[in-house]
Coordinates of C-alpha atoms in Angstrom, one line a residue:
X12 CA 117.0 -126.2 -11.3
X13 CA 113.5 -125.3 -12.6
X14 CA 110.9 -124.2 -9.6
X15 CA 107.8 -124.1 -8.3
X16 CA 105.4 -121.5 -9.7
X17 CA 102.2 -119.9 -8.5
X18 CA 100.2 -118.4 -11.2
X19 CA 96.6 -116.6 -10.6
X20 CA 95.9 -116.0 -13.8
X21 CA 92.4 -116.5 -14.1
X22 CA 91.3 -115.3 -10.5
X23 CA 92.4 -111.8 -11.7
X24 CA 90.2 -111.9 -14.4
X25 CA 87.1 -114.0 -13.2
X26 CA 87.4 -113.9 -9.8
X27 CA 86.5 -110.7 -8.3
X28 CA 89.8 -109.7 -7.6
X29 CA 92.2 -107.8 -8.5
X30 CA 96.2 -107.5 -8.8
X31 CA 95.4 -104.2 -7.5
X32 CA 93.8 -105.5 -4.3
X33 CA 96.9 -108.2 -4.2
X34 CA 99.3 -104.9 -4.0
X35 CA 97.3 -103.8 -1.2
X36 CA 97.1 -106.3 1.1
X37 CA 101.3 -106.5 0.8
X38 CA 101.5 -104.2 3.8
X39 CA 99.7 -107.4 5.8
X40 CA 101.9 -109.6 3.9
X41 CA 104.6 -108.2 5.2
X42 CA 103.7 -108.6 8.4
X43 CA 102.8 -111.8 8.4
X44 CA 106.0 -113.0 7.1
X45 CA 107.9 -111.1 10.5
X46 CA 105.1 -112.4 12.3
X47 CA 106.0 -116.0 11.1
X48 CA 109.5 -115.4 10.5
X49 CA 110.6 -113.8 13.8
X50 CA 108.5 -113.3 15.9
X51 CA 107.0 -116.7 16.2
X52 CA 110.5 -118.3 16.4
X53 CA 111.5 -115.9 19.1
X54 CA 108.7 -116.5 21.1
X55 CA 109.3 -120.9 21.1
X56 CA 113.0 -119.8 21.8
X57 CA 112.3 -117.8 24.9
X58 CA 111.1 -121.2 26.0
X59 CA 108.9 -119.2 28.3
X60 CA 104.7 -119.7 28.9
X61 CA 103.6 -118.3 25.9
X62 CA 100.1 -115.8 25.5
X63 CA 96.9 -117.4 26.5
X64 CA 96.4 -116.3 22.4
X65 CA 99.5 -117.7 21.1
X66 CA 98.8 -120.9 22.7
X67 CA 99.4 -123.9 20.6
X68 CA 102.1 -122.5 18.7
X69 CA 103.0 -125.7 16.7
X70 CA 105.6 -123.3 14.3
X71 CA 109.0 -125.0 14.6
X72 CA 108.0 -126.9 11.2
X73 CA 109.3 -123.8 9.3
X74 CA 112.6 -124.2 10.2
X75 CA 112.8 -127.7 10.3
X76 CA 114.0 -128.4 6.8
X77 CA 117.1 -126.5 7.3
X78 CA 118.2 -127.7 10.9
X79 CA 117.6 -131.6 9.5
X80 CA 120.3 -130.6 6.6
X81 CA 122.5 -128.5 9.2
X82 CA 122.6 -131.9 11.7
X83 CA 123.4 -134.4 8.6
X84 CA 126.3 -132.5 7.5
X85 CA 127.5 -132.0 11.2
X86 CA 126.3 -135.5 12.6
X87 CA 126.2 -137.6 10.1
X88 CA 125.2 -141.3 10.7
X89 CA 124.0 -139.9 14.3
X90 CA 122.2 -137.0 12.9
X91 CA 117.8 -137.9 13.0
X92 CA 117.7 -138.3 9.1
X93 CA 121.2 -140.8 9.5
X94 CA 119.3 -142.9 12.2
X95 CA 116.2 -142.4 9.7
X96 CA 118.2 -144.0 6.8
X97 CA 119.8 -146.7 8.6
X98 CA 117.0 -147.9 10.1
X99 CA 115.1 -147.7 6.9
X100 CA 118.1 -149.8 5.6
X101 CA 118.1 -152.2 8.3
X102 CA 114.0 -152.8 8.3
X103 CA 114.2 -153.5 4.2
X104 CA 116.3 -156.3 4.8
X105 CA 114.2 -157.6 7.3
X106 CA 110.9 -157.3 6.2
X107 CA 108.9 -157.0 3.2
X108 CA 105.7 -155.8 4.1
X109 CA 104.9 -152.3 6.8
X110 CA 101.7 -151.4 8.5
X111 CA 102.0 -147.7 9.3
X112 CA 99.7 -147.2 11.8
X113 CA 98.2 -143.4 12.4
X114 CA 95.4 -141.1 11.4
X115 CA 95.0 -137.4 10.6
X116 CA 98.5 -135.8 9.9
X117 CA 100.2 -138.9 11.5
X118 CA 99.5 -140.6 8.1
X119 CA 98.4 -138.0 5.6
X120 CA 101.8 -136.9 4.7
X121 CA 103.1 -140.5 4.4
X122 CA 100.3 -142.1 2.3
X123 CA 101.2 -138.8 0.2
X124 CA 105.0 -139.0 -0.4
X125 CA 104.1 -142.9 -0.9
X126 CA 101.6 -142.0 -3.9
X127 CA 103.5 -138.9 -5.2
X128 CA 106.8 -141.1 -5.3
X129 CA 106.6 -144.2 -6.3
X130 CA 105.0 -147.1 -8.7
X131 CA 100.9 -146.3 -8.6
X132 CA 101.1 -150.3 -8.1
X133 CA 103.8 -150.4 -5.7
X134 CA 102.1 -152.9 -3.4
X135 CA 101.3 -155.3 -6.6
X136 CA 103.7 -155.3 -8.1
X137 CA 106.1 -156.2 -5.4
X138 CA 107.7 -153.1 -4.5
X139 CA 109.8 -153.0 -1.5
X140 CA 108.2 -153.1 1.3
X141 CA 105.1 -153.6 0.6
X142 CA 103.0 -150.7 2.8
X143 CA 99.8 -150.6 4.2
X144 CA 97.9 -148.0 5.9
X145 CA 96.0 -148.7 9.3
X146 CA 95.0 -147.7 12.9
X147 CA 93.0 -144.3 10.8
X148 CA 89.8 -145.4 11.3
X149 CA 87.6 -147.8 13.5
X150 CA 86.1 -149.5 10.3
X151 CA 85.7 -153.6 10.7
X152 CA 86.3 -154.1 7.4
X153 CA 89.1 -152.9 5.9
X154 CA 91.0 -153.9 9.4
X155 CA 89.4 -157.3 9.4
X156 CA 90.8 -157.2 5.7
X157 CA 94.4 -156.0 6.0
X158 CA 95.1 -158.9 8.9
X159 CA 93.4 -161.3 6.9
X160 CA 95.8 -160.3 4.1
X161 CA 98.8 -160.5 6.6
X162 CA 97.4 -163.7 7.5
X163 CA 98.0 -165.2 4.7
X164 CA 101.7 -164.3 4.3
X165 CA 104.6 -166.2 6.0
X166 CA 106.8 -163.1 5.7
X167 CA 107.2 -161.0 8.8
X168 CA 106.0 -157.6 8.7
X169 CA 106.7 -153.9 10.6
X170 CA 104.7 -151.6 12.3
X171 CA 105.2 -148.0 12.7
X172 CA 103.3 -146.9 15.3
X173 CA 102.6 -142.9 14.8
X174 CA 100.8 -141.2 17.6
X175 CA 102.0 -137.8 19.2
X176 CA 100.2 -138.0 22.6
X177 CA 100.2 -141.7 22.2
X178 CA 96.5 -141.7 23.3
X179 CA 95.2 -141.5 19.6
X180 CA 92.2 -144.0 20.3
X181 CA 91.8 -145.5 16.9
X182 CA 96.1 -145.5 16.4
X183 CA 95.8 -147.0 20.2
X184 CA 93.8 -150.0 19.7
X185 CA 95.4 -150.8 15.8
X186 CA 98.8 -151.2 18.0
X187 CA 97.2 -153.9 20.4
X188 CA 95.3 -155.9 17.6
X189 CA 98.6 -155.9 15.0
X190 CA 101.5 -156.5 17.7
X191 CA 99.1 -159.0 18.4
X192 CA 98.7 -160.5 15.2
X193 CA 102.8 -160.4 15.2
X194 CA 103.0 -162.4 18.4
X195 CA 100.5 -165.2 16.4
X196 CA 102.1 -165.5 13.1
X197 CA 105.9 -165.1 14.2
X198 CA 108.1 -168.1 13.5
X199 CA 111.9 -168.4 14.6
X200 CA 112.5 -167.0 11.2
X201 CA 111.2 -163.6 11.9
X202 CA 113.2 -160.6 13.8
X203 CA 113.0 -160.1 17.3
X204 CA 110.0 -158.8 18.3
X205 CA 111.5 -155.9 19.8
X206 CA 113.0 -155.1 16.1
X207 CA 109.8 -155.0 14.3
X208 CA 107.6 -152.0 16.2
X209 CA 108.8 -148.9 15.6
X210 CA 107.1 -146.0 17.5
X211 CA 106.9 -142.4 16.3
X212 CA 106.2 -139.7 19.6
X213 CA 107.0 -137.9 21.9
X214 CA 108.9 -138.5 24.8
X215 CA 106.6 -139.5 27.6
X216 CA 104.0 -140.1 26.0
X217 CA 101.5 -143.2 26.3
X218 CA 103.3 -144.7 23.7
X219 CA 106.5 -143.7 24.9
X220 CA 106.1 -145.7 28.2
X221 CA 104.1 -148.8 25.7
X222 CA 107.5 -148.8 24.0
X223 CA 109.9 -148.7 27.0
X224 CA 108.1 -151.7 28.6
X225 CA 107.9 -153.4 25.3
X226 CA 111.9 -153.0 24.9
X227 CA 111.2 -151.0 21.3
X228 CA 114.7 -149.2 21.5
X229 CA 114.4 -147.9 17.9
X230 CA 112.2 -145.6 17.7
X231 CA 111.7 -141.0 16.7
X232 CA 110.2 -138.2 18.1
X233 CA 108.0 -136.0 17.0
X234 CA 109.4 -132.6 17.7
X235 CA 108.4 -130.2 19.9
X236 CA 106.2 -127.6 18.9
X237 CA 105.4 -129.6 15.4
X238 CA 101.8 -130.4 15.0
X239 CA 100.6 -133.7 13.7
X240 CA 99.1 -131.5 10.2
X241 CA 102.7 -130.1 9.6
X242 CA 104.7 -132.9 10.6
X243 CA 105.5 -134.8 7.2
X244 CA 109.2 -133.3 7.0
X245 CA 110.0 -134.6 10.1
X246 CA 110.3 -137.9 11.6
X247 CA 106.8 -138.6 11.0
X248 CA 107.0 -138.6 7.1
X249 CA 110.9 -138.7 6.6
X250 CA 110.8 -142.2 7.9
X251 CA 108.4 -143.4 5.8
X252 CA 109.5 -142.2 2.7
X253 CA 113.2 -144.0 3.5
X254 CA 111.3 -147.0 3.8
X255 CA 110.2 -146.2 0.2
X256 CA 113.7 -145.3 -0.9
X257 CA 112.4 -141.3 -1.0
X258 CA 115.5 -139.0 -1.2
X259 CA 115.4 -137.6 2.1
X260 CA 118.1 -135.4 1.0
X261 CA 116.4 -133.9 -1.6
X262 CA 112.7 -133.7 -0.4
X263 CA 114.2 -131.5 2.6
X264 CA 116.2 -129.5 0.5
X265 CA 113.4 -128.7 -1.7
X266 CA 111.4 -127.6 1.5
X267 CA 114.6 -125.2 2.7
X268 CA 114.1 -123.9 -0.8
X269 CA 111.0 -122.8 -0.6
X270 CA 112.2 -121.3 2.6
X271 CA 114.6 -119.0 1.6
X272 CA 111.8 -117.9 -1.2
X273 CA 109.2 -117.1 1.4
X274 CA 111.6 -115.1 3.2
X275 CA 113.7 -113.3 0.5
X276 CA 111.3 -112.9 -2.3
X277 CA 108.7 -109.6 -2.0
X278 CA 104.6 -110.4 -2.9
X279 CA 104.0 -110.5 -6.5
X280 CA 107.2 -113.0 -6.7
X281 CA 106.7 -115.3 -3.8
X282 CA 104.1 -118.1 -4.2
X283 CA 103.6 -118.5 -0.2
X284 CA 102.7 -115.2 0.3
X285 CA 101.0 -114.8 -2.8
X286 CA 98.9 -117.9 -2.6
X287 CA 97.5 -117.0 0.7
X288 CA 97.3 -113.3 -0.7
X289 CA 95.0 -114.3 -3.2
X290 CA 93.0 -116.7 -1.1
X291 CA 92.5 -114.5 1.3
X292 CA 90.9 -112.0 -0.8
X293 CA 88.9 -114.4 -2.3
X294 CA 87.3 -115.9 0.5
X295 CA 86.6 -112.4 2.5
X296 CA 85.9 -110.0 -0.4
X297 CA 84.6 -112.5 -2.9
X298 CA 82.8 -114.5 -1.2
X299 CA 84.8 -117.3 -2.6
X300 CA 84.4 -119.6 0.4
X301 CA 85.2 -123.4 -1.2
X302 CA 89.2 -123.7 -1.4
X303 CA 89.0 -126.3 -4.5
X304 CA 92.5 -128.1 -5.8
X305 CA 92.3 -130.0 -8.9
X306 CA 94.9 -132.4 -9.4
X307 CA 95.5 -133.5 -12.5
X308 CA 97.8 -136.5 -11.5
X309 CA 96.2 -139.7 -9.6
X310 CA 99.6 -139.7 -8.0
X311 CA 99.1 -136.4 -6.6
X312 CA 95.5 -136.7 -5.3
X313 CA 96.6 -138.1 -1.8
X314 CA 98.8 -135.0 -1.5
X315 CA 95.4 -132.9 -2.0
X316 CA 93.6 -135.2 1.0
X317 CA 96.8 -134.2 2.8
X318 CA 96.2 -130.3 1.8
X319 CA 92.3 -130.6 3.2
X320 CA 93.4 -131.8 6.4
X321 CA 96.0 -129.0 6.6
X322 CA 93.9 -126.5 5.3
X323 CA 90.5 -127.4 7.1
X324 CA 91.6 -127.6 11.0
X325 CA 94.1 -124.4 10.6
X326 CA 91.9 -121.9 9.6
X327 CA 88.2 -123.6 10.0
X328 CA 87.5 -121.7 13.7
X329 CA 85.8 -118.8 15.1
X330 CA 83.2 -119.3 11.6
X331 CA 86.3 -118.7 9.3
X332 CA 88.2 -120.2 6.6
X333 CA 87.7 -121.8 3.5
X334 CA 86.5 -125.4 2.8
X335 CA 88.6 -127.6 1.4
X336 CA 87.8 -129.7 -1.6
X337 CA 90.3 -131.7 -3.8
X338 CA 89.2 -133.1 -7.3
X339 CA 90.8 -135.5 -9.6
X340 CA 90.4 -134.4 -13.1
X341 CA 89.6 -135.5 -15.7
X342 CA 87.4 -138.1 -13.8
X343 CA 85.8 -135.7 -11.6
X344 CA 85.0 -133.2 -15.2
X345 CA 82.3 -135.9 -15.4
X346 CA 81.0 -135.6 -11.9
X347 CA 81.4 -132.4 -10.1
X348 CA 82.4 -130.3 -12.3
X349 CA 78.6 -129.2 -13.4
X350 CA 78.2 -128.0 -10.6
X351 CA 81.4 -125.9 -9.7
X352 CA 81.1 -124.5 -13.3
X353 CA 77.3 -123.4 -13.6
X354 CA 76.5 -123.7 -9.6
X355 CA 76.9 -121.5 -6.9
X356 CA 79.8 -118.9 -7.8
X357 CA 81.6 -119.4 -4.0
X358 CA 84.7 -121.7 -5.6
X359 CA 88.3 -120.7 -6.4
X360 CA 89.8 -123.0 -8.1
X361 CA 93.6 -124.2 -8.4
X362 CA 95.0 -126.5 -10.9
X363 CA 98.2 -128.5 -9.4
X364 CA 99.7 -129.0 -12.9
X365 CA 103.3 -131.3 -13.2
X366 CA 105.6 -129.9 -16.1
X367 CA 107.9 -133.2 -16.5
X368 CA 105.4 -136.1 -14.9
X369 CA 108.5 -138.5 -14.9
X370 CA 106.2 -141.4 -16.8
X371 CA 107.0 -142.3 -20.3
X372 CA 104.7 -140.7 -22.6
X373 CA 101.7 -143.2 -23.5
X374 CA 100.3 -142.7 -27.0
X375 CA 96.7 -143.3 -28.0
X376 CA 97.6 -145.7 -30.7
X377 CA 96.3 -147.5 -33.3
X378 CA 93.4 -149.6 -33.4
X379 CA 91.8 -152.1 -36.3
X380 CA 88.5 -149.8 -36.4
X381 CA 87.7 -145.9 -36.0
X382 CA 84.1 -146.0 -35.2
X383 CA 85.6 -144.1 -31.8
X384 CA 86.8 -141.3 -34.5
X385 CA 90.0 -141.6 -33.1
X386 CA 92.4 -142.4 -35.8
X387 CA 93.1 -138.7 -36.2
X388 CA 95.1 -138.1 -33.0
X389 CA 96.5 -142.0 -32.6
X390 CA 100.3 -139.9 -32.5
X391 CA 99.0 -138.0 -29.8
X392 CA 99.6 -139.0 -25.8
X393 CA 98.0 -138.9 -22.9
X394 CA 100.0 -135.7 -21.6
X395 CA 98.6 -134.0 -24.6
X396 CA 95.0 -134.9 -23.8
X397 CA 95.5 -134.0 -20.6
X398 CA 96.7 -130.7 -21.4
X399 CA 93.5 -130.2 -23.7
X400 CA 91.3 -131.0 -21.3
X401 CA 92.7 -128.7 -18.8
X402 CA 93.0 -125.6 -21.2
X403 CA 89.6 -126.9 -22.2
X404 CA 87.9 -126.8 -18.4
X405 CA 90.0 -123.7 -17.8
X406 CA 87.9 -121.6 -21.0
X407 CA 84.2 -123.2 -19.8
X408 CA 84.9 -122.1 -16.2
X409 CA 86.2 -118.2 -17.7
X410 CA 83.0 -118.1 -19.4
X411 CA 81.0 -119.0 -16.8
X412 CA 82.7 -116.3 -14.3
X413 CA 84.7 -119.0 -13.0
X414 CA 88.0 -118.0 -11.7
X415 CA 90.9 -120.3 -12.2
X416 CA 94.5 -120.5 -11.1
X417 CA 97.2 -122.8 -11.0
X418 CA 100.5 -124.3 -9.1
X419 CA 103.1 -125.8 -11.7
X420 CA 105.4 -128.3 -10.3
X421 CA 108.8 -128.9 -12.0
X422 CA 108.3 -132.8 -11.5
X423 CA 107.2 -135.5 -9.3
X424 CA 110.9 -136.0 -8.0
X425 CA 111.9 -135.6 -4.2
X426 CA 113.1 -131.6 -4.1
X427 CA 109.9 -130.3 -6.5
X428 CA 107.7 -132.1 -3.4
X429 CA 109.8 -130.9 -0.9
X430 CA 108.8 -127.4 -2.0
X431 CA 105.2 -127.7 -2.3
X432 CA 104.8 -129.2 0.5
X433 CA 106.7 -126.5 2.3
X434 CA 105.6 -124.1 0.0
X435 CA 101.5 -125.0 1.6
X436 CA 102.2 -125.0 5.1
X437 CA 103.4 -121.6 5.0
X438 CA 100.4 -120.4 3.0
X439 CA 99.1 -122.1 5.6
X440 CA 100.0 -120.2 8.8
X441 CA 100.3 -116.9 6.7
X442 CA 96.7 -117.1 5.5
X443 CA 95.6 -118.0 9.4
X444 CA 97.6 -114.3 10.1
X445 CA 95.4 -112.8 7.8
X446 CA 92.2 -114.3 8.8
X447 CA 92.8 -113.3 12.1
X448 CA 92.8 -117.1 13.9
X449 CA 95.8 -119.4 15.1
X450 CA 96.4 -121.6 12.7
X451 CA 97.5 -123.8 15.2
X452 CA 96.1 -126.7 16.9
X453 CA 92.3 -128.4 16.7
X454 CA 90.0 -127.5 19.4
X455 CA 86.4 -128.8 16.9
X456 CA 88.6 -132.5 16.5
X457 CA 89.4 -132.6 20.7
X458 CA 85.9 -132.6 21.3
X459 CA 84.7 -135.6 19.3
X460 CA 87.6 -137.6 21.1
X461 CA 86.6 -136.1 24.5
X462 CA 83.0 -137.2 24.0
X463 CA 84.4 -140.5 22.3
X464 CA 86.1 -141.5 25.6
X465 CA 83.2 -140.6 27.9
X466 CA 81.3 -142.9 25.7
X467 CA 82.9 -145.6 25.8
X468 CA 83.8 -145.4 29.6
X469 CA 87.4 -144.5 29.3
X470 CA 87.6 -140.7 30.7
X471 CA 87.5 -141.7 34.4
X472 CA 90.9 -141.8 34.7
X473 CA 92.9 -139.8 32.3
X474 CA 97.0 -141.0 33.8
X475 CA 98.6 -141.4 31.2
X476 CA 101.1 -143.8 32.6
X477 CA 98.4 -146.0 32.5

């Protein structure tokens, strides 16, 4: 099976760096791998008050892939990804529309398994359950829109309601105003009630106690020591994906792939440590301070949104780490891309190419007239276009001083996702190592929600059971 690779090409060239600095900073490398690969682990096993310093450390992620599989095989049916699949089953015959409720990593990782995965018209084109994204934003609008929308449908729809804590305010108030649109359009041709509210948390939690109360016996937890940003492997994004008929299988074992790569394969032939390698070196020796993924695939540019979040709250503290910034190309060649060509030089830039897309080829074709000049490439297809204009970007920007480099995915199927995703986390964490901050948790985002509650009158009394 083909596999991910992580090529810098260009950065070595244009960017300021060198392979030479690369093979120096392997002794850090190194270290950061033990760091994340033992010592990290130890420390959530000793199941003892960690380090004021350590504290959040939100790390059981990494092995997460691999103790899904190991429960599957042992558990089967009773294993977290069997109760996943069932329930996945059992919800498809019920309903044909979902309203995942959540914001921030609660949703990210969904909304970018849903894109990556399946029909860019799913929703229109009747795709199985329909799904629709709410509760990540306080906008009238588009909520005043989706209900509308749900309003005009008979057909009984689902709610996953995704929320660590449970006192997510915008996830919060989504849950009262769509169980509550439920309760009005329900007919006695719809589920039970209690079968059509699925929470997603963790035990005790304000949801937790929402959903005992309520009688929602079917719902996941969010594990321990997995924060929101690098929960789409668990519950949190494995359940979602079901829904959408996602391999589970194979998106995890793509994940404990990349695994085994980060931990067996030395710098120079391991694209987690060498991605964060080459980051790191170009943010704090070249000043390369904008973290810039192009997709190349409209599929993929939710999974870049996903990357910003991950990316931005891990290692933006202390006045450190990059700023993310995802393009879609080519349509963004004819908007930003003046700028991060012939602007300020402070941009490393990665391509996030797919090697077997999975469409059908789409030629130009023929056409009665050739005023467009076209006729000459009407064999060509749009893969081959899109492959110019990459190449094409790729020389401007090494002219300008531009430094380029790229992530090549086999495909769009289940396993080459599985690894990316994996494959980013870790880069992740590892790069937070070498920048010297945890890469865990979000002190900047607590703040707005602090100030949020006093606001709005609703930090005088902070019991949760309430």
């Amino acid at each position: 099976m083909s596999m991910l690779i992580y090529d810098p090409g260009g950065v070595f060239k244009d960017g300021g760096i060198s392979q030479e600095q690369l093979a120096e900073l392997a002794p850090r490398l190194e270290a950061a791998r033990q760091e994340v690969d033992q010592d990290d682990l130890a420390l959530l096993a000793q199941g003892a008050s960690l380090p004021a310093e350590r504290e959040p450390l939100d790390a059981a992620f990494y092995p997460l892939p691999e103790e899904l599989l190991k429960e599957q095989q042992r558990a089967g049916s009773e294993s977290v990804v069997g109760r996943i699949e069932h329930l996945a089953g059992e919800l498809r015959e019920r309903v044909e529309t979902v309203v995942l409720l959540g914001i921030g990593g609660s949703a990210a990782g969904a909304r970018a398994l849903m894109d990556a995965s399946c029909h860019p018209y799913h929703n229109q084109r009747g795709g199985k359950p329909r799904f629709f994204f709410a509760g990540n934003s306080v906008d009238t609008g588009a909520t005043r829109g989706l209900i509308d929308l749900l309003s005009s449908d008979p057909s009984p729809f689902a709610v996953l309601a995704i929320s660590k804590s449970g006192a997510t305010l915008e996830t919060a108030i989504a849950l009262r105003q769509f169980v509550a649109l439920q309760q009005k359009l329900r007919t006695p041709d719809w589920p039970l009630a209690t079968e059509l509210v699925v929470p997603i948390t963790a035990a005790g939690s304000r949801l937790d106690l929402i959903a005992d109360q309520q009688g929602w016996s079917s719902r996941f937890r969010v594990p321990q020591q997995v924060g929101g940003r690098f929960s789409l492997l668990s519950p949190v994004g494995l359940l979602p994906a079901a829904l959408l008929g996602i391999d589970l299988g194979a998106l995890l074992q793509g994940a404990a792939a990349m695994n085994r790569r980060f931990r067996e394969s030395p710098p120079g032939d391991n694209p987690v440590l060498d991605y964060a390698g080459v980051g790191h070196l170009a943010e704090t020796t070249a000043g390369r301070t904008i973290r810039l993924l192009a997709t190349w695939n409209e599929s993929l540019y939710s999974t870049g949104l996903w990357y910003d979040q991950l990316l931005a709250e891990s290692l933006g503290k202390e006045q450190r780490g990059a700023t993310p910034l995802t393009t879609l190309n080519t349509r963004d060649l004819h908007s930003r891309a003046q700028q991060h060509q012939q602007g300020r030089r402070d941009k490393l830039i990665t391509n996030l190419e797919v090697t077997r897309p999975g469409a059908e080829p789409l030629a130009v074709g023929p056409a009665p007239w050739d005023h467009d000049q076209l006729d000459g490439i009407e064999q060509r297809d749009l893969g081959d276009l899109e492959r110019a204009a990459r190449e094409g970007m790729d020389q401007a920007l090494g002219e300008d001083g531009c430094p380029t480099a790229r992530i090549e995915l086999p495909g769009m199927d289940p396993f080459s996702l599985g690894e990316f995703y994996q494959m980013m986390m870790l880069a992740t964490v590892v790069e937070g190592k070498l920048l010297g901050v945890n890469p865990y948790g979000q002190p900047g985002v607590e703040v707005y929600k602090q100030n949020m509650k006093r606001l709005l009158g609703l930090d005088k009394d902070e019991n949760p059971a309430r």
